[in-house]
Structure formats: C-alpha cells, structure tokens
Short mmCIF file of C-alpha atoms in Angstrom, two decimals:
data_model
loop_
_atom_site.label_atom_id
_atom_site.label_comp_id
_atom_site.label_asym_id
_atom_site.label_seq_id
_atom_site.Cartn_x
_atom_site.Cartn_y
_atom_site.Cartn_z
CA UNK A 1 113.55 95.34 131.04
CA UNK A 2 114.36 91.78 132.36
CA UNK A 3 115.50 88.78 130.45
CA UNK A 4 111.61 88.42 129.84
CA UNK A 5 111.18 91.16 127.81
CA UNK A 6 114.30 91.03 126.40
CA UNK A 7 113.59 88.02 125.04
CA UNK A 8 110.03 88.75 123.74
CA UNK A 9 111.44 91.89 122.21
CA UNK A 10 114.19 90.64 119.86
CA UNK A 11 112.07 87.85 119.22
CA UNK A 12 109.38 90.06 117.91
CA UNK A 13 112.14 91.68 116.14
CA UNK A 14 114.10 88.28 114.40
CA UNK A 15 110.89 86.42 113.70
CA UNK A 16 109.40 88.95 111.86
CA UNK A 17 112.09 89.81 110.25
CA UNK A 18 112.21 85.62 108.79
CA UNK A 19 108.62 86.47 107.58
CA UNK A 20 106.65 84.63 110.01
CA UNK A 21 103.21 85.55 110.31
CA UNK A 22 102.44 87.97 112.42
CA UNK A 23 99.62 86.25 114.21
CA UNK A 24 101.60 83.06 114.92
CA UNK A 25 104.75 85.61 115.82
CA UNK A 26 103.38 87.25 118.68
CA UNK A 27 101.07 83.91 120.00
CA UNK A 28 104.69 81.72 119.89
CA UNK A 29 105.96 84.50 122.16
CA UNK A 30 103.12 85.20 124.61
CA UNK A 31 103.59 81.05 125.21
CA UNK A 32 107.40 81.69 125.28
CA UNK A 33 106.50 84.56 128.00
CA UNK A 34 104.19 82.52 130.16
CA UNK A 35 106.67 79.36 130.11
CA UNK A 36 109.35 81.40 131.45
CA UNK A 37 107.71 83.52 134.16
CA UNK A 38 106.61 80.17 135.30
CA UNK A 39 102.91 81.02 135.29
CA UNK A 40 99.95 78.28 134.86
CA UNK A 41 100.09 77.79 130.98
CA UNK A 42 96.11 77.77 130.99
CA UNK A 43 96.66 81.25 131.66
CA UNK A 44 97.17 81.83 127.81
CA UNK A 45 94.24 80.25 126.10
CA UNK A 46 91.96 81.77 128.73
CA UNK A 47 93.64 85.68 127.49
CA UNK A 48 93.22 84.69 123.91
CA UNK A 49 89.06 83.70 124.69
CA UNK A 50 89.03 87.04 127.29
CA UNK A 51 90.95 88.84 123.76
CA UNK A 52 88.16 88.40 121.32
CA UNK A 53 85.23 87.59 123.54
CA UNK A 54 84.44 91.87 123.83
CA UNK A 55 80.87 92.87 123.09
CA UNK A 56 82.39 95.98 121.48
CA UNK A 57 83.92 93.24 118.79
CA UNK A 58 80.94 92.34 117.74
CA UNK A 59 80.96 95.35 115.47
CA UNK A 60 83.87 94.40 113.18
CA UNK A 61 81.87 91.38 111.31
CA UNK A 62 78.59 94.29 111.20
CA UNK A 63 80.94 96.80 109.40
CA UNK A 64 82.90 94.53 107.44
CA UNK A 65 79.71 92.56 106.22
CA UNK A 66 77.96 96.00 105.88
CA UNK A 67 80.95 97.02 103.14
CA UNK A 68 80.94 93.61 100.94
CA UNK A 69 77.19 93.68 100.82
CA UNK A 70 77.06 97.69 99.54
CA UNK A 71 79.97 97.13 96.84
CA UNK A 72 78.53 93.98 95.33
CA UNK A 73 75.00 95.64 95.63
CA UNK A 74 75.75 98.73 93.14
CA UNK A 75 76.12 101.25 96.12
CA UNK A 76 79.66 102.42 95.50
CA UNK A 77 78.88 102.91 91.77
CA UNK A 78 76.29 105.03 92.79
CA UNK A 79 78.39 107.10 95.12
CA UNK A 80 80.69 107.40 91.97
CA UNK A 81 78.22 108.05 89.74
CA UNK A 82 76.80 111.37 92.27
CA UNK A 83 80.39 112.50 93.02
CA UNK A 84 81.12 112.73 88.98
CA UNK A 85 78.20 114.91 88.10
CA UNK A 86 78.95 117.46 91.58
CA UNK A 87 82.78 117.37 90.57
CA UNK A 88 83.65 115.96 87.35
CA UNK A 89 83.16 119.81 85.32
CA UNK A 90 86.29 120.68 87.85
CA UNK A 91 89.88 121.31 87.44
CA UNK A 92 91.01 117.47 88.20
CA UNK A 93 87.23 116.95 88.56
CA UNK A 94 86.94 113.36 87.99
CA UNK A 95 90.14 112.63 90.42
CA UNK A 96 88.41 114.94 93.12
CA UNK A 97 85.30 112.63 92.35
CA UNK A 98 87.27 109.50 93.41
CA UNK A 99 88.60 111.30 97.09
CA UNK A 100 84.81 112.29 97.39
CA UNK A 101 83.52 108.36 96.28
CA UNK A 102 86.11 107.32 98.96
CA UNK A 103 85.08 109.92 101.60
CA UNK A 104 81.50 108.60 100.94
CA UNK A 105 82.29 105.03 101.26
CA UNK A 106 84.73 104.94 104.14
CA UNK A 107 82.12 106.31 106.33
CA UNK A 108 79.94 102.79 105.53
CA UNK A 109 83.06 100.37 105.49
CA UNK A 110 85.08 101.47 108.11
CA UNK A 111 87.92 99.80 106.27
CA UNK A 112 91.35 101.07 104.30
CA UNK A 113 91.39 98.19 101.93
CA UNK A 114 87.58 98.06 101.20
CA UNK A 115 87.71 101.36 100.57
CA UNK A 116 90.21 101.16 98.25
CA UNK A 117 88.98 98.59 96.56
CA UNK A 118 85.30 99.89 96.32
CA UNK A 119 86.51 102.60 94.62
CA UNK A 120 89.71 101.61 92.73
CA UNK A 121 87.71 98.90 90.98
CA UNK A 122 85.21 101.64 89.61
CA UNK A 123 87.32 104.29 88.94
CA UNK A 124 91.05 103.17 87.85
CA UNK A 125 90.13 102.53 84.23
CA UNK A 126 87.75 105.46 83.99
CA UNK A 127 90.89 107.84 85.72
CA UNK A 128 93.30 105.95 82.76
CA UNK A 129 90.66 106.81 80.04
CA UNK A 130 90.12 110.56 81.19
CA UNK A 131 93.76 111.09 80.81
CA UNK A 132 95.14 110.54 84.24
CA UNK A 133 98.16 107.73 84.58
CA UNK A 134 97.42 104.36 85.72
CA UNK A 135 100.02 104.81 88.42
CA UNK A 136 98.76 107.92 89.39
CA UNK A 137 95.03 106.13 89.29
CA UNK A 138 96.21 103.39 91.60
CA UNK A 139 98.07 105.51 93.94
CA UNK A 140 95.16 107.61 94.47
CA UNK A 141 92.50 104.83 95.15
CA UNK A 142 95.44 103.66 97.60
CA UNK A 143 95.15 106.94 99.47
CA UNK A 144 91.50 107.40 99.98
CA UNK A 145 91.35 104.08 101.27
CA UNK A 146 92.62 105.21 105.20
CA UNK A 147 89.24 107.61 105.10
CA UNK A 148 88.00 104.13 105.72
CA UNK A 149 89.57 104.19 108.92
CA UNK A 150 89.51 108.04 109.84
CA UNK A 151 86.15 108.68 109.05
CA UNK A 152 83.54 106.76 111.42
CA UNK A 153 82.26 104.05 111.56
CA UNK A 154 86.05 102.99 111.55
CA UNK A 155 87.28 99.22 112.93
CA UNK A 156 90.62 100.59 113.98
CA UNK A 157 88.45 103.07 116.14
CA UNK A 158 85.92 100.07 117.66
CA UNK A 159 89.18 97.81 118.68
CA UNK A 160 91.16 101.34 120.05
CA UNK A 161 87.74 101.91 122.06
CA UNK A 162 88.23 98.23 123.53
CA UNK A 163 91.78 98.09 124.46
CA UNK A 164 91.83 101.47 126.23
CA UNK A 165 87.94 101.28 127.27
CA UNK A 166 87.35 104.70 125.91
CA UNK A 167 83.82 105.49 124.34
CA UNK A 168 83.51 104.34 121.18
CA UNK A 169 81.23 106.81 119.90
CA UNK A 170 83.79 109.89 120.96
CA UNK A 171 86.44 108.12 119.06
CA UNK A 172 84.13 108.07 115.72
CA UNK A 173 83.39 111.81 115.87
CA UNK A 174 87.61 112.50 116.85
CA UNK A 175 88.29 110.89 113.25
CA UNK A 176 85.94 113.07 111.12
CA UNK A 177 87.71 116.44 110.99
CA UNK A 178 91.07 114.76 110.53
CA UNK A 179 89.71 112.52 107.65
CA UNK A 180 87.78 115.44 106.08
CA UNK A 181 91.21 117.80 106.21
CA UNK A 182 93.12 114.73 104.53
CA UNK A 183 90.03 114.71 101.62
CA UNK A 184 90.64 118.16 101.00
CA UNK A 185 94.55 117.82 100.86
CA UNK A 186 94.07 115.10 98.04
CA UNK A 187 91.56 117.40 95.93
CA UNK A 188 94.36 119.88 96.03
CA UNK A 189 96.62 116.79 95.10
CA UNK A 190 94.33 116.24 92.62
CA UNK A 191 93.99 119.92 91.02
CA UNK A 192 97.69 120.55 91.15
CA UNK A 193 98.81 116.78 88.80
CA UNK A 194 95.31 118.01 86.44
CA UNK A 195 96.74 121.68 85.84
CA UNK A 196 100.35 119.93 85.24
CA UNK A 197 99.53 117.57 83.30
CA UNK A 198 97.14 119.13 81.30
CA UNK A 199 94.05 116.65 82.02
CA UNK A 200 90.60 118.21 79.99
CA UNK A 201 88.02 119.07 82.34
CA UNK A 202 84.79 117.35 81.60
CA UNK A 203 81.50 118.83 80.83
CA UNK A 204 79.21 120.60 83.70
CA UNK A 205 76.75 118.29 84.43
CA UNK A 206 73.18 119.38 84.05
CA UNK A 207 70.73 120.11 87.34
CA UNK A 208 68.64 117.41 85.10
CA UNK A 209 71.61 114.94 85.11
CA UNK A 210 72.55 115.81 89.04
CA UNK A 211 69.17 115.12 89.90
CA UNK A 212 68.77 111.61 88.32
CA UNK A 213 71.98 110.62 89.67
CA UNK A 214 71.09 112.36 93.27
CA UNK A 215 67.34 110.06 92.58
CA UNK A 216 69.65 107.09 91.68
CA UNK A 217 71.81 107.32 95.05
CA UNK A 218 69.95 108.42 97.40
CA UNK A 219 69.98 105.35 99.24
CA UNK A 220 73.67 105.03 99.12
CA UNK A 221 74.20 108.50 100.48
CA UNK A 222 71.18 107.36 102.99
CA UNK A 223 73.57 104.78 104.55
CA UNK A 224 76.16 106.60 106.36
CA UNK A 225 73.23 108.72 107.65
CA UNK A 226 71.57 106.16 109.09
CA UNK A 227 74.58 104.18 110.66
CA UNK A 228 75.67 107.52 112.50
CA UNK A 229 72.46 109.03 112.81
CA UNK A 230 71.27 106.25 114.99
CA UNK A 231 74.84 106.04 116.82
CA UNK A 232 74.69 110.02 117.82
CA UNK A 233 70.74 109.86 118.31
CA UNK A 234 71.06 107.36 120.80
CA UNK A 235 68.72 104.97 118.96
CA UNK A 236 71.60 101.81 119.19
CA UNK A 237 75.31 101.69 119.87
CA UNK A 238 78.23 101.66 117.58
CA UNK A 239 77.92 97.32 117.92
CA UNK A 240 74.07 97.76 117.04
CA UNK A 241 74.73 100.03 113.89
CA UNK A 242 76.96 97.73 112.21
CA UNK A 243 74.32 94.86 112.39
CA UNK A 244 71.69 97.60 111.37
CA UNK A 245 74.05 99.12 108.55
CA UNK A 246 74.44 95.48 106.77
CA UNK A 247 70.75 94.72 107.15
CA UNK A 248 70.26 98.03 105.64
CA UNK A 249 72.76 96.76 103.15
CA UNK A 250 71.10 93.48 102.05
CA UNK A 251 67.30 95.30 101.73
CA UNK A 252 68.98 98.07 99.73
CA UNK A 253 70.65 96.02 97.08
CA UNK A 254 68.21 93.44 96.92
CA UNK A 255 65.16 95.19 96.61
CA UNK A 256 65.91 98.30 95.56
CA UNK A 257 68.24 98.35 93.23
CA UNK A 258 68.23 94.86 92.52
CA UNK A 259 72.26 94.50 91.95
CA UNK A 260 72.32 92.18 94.58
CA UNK A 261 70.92 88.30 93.98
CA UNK A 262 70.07 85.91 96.95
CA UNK A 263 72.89 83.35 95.32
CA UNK A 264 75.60 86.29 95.72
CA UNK A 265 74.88 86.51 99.66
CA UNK A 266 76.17 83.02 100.45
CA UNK A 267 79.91 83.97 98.73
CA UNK A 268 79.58 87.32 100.62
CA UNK A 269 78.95 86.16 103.76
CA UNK A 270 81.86 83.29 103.62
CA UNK A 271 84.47 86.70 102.37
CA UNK A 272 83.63 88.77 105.01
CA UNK A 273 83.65 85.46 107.69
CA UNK A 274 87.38 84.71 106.56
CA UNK A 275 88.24 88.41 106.85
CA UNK A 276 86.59 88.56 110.39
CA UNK A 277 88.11 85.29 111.35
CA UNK A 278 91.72 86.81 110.47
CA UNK A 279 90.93 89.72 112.46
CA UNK A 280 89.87 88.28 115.63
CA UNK A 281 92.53 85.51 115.60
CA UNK A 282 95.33 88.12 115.70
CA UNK A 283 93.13 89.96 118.19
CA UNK A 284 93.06 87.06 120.63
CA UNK A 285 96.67 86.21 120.16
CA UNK A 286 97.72 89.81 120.46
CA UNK A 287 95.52 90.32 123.57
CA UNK A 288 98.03 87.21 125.21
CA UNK A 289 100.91 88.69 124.03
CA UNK A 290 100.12 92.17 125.72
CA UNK A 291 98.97 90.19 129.06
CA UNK A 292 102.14 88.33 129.44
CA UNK A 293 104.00 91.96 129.04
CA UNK A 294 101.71 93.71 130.96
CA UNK A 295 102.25 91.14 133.51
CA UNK A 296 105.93 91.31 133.12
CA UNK A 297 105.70 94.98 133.91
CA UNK A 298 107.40 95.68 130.29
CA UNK A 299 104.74 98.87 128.93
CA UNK A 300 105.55 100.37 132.49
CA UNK A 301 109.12 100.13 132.58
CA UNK A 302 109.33 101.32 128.54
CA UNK A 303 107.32 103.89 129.25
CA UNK A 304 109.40 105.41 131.67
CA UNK A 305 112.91 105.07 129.12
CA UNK A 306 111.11 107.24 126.87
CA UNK A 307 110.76 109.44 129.68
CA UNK A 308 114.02 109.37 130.71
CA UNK A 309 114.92 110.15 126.95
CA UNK A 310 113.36 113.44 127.50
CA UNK A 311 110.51 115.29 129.25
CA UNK A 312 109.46 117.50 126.75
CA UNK A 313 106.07 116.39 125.32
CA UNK A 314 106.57 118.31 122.17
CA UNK A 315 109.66 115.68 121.59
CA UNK A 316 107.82 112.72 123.05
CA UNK A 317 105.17 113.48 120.88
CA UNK A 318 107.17 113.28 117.79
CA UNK A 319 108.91 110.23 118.72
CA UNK A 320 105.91 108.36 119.45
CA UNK A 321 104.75 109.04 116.10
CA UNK A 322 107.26 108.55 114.08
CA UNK A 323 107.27 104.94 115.96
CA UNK A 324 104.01 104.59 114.94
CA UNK A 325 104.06 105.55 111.64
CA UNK A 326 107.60 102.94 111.48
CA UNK A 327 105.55 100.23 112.75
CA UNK A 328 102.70 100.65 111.36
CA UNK A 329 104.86 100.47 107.67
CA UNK A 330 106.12 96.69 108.85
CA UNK A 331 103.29 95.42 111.13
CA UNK A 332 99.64 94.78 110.99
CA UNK A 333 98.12 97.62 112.68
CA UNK A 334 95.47 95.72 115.18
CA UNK A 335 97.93 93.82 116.26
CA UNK A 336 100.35 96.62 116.82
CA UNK A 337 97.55 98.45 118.63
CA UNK A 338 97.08 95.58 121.26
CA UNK A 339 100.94 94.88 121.64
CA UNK A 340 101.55 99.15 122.41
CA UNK A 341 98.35 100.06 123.90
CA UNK A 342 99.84 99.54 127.58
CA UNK A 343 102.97 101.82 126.49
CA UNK A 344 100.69 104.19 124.71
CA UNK A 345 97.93 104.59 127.23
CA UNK A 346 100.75 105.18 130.19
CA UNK A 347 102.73 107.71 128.33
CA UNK A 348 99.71 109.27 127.04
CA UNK A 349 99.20 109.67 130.93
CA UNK A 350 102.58 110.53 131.73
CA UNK A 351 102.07 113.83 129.37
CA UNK A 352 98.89 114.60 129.90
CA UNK A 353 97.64 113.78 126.65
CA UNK A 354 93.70 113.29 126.08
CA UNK A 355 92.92 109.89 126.10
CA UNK A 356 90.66 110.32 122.87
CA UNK A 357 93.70 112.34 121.02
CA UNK A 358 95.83 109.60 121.64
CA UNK A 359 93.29 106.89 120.00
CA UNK A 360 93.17 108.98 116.90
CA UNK A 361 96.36 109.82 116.86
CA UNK A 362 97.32 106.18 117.41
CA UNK A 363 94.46 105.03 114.64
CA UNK A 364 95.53 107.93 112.00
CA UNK A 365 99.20 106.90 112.10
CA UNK A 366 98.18 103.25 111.75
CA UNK A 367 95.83 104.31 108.93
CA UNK A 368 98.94 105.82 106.95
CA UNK A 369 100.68 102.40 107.50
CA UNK A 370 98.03 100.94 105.00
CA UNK A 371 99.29 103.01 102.31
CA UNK A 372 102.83 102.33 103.07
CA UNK A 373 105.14 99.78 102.14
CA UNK A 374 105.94 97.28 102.35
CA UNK A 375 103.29 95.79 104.82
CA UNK A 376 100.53 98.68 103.60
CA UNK A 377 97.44 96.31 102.70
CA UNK A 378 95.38 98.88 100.67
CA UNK A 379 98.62 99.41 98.37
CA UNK A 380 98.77 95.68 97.72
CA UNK A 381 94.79 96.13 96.86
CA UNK A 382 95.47 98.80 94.47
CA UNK A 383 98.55 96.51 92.67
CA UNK A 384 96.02 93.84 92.47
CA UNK A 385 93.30 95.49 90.59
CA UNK A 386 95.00 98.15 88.70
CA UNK A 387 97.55 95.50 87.33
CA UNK A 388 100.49 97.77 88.47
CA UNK A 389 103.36 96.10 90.88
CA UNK A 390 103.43 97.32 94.11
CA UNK A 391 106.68 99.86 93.34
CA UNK A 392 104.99 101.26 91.05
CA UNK A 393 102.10 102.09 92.76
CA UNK A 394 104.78 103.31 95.58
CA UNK A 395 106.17 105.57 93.53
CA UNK A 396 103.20 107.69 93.02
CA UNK A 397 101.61 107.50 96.32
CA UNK A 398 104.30 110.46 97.43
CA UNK A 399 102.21 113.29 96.66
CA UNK A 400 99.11 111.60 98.81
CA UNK A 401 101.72 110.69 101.59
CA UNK A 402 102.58 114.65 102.57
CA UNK A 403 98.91 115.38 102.84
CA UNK A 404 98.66 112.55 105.22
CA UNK A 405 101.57 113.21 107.45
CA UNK A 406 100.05 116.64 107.61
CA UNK A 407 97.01 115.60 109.08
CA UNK A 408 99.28 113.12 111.77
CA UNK A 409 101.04 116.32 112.69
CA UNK A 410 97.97 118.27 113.15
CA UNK A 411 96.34 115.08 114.91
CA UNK A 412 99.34 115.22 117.35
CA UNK A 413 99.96 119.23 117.91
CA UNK A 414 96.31 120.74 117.43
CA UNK A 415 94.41 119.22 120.31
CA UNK A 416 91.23 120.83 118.68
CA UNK A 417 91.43 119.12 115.32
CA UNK A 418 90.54 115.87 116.98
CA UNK A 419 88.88 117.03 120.63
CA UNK A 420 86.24 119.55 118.93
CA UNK A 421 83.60 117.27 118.04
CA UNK A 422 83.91 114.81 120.80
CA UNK A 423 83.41 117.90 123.42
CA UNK A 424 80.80 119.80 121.35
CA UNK A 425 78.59 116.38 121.27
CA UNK A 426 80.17 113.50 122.61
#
C-alpha cells in the first residue's frame, strides 16, 4: 500500500479510536497525505470547495428543510393519525401504524434520524399507553427511521449519485422495493411481540372516522406524491424537488393547516442550516481525504487484495458487506461513503456488479448503521425522546435488526429486488 497509505490507514484507525471527530479525523489526514506526497498544499482546500460545490448537493438542505418544516407543521401527526384508523383494529395494529407513519414520512425526509424522530415523538407514549413497552416503543421508532434513507427521496442516495455520478433518479426508485420489504418485515415484527405479549387490539375504525382522517391528511399523503411525481414525470430533477417539496412544506402548514406560525420558520430554518452545515463540512473534508488516496493509488491497490483474497463474487460480496455494515456501526456513513467509494466503485467493476445495486447496497448497509451502536444516530434520537439510555433501546432493537439484514442480503444476492424498478422506468 505504501508508507502513504499506511499511514493514513492506522491513522484513521488510532484517531478514531481517541474519539476525535470524524470530520476533523479524516481532514488532519488528507493534509497529512498531501504533505507527504509532496504535492502543492493548495491542492487540499481547492478538493474540499470541488467536495461540496456539486449541483446535485444542493438537494440535501431542500430535503432536510422539507422534513423540519412538515413535522413542526402537523404533517407527521396526520400521517399518524391516517395510519391508526387503516391499521390500528389489527393484531399489533397501532405498532404496524408506526412502520406505516414511518414508511409515509421517510419518503418526504429522506432522513434516518428525522424519521425517527417524526414519528417516535408522536407515537412512543401512545405505543407505552396501548400496552406496548417503552423499550420496545423506542426500538421500533429507531427502526423505521432507515426507511428515511431506503425509500426516495433519500440523502444517502443524492450524495451516492454524486460520488459515483450515477443517476440520481435510478438510485431513488432502487431503494423502494428494499424499503417496502423491510416495512413489511417490521409489521410481522410487530404482530408476532402483540400476539406474545398479549397487546388488545383496538377498535375498527369507522369508514366515517377513515374518511375524516383521510380529509384531514390528504395533504400530507399529497407530499411524497408530488416530490416523486414531478421527479419521475420529468417536471424538475431530484435537486428541484427538494426546493419544491419544502415550499410545498411551508404553504401546507401555514395556510392550511395552520400548525405552522411565521415566528417558528426563523428557528427552523437556523436547525436545518446547522444540520446542512455538518453535512457538507464532512462532505468537503471527506472529498480531500478520498483525493489524496485516490491519488496515492490506495482504492486501486485495496481493491485488488480483496481480489487476491478470493475471486468468488458470492464471497466478495459478503465480505464487502459485512465491512459495510462494521463501518457503518463506528463511522458516519457520508463520510464513509466518500472515503470507500473509489474501493467500492472498482470492485463493483471488478465483479461485474450493477453500478445502481452497488449504491443501494452501499446506502442500505449504511442505513442499518443508524440503528446500530454505538455510532447509530437514529438510536441516540430514540434515547433522547423516549427517556430510555441508549442500551436499553439496544437491547430491543434485535428483533428489527434480522428484518434488516434480510433485506441487505436480498439487496446483495437478488439483483432484481433493487434493478426492477430502475429498468422498468428509469
């Protein structure tokens, strides 16, 4: 690998083992890189502006905007509030509720942690009441939170599209059928813990009752169809749809349902800038990183040990994901995506693996790494509203967990599961 990478590896490895931040870890060793491959130092700060200076970007602040503006405007209750009355009469009705709230909501936020805490803020002390335990509650709203990122529009999915210039839009429609087979797996979740633990179904809502709450939310359920309705129509890209999904946002809950007030918008809009800020600085610092090792020739030459490991792309497979699915437990997954996507895109390559599999596959293991300690942010999300500490939460999410390594192994094994969609109308 060369003294280079050598160096930049078990750096990578020590310092974030100390607890440095990731962010400053990986931008003290793209300037460690560039100082000793002798290279003009300039080079670095011009790779962190190239990093975050994408058009394609421009759709993270649209989505993540888009997401503050519909929880604080009353559109997640809503979603609740129609998903209760279609399956709260059910056998674990009102847990099956929360996976559909989240299914709903993840394809507006395109975020694990909003998700999670759109939902788990509605419907952790309603699961408690109904029966269900808080741990249980907390693990659940943990899970549904990487729809977020499965389901489009999905940020994971925009910065994948950037980093291996793949189309955006065929990346969306490769996450639906993996996020909607991971939905189903946590209904069953949810039936199975109901029937054991003997949780009451409620009553069968009445068509007079679904129909007020269908009246009441039709504009939430309205938003995910217009954000990929205009994406798939061709009426504006994904970049487009994000600024179009939080202006659809902002009319929504401050005209029509009126949740929203003109003095929330200011506290809103400084959130989502902080969150966008963090986002974009370990994007630029991670886009460095990967030029000093692309430069160094170090995806290339680990590419081909893997290779050398083995040639069997059943086995390659499997050890690339349960890589992924390591890192993405310890590291924040963006800027694990820019730091592997050389190593990923050339083995992908070396195997002949579709280059839109691999970005799911890539995104859907990194999506699992949110609910996964200890680095899994949506877990930390669910500890901080339900109240619970973080093991506890942990302890429940196993159940949830299976499901989701299911779908990974489908993701990787069943080209189909991902490449259907994209080739029937991408």
């Amino acid at each position: 690998m060369g003294d280079i990478g050598a160096v930049m590896m078990i750096g990578l490895v020590v310092l974030l083992a100390l607890g440095v931040p990731i962010a400053f870890t990986i931008g003290l060793l793209a300037a460690v890189g560039i100082w000793m491959s002798d290279i003009n130092p300039m080079i670095l700060p011009q790779q962190f502006i190239a990093g975050s200076s994408v058009t394609s970007l421009l759709a993270i602040p649209g989505f993540i905007l888009a997401g503050e503006i519909m929880s604080a405007g009353g559109l997640s209750r809503r979603l609740v509030r129609v998903a209760e009355k279609f399956f709260g009469h059910l056998t674990g009705g009102l847990s099956m509720s929360t996976v559909a709230a989240g299914t709903f909501f993840g394809a507006i936020s395109g975020s694990a942690p909003a998700t999670t805490a759109a939902v788990g803020s509605i419907m952790i002390d309603e699961l408690e009441d109904r029966g269900y335990q808080r741990g249980y509650a907390a693990a659940l709203a943990t899970a549904v939170g990487p729809l977020g990122q499965m389901i489009p529009p999905s940020i994971p999915m925009v910065i994948w599209g950037v980093l291996a210039e793949e189309s955006i839009a065929k990346l969306f429609l490769a996450g639906i059928i993996p996020g909607l087979i991971a939905a189903t797996g946590f209904c069953l979740v949810s039936v199975i813990y109901a029937r054991y633990h003997g949780i009451a179904k409620e009553n069968r809502a009445t068509v007079k009752e679904v129909l007020i709450a269908m009246k009441d939310g039709i504009w939430a359920l309205l938003a995910p169809v217009v954000i990929l309705g205009g994406i798939y129509s061709g009426m504006f890209t994904p970049t487009e749809a994000a600024m179009v999904g939080a202006l659809y946002s902002v009319i929504i809950g401050l005209f029509v349902y009126r949740d929203l007030s003109w003095r929330q918008i200011p506290a809103i809009l400084m959130s989502s800038m902080k969150t966008t800020g963090m986002i974009m600085f370990i994007i630029a610092v991670a886009y460095g990183f990967a030029w000093v090792m692309a430069s160094e020739q170090i995806p290339a030459r680990l590419t081909q040990a893997l290779l050398l490991l083995t040639d069997n792309p059943i086995i390659l497979l499997l050890i690339v994901n349960v890589m992924l699915l390591l890192l993405g437990a310890v590291m924040d997954n963006i800027s694990a995506m820019v730091i592997l996507s050389g190593v990923l895109i050339g083995l992908g390559q070396q195997i002949g693996l579709d280059p839109v599999q691999l970005g799911a596959m890539v995104v859907i293991n990194f999506a699992v790494g949110m609910v996964t300690p200890p680095v899994g942010y949506s877990i930390f999300v669910a500890s901080s509203i339900s109240g619970l500490r973080v093991e506890t939460v942990a302890r429940h999410i196993w159940p949830f967990m299976l499901v989701l390594l299911t779908v990974v192994a489908l993701v990787a094994y069943v080209p189909a599961v991902t490449l259907w969609l994209p080739e029937k109308f991408g």
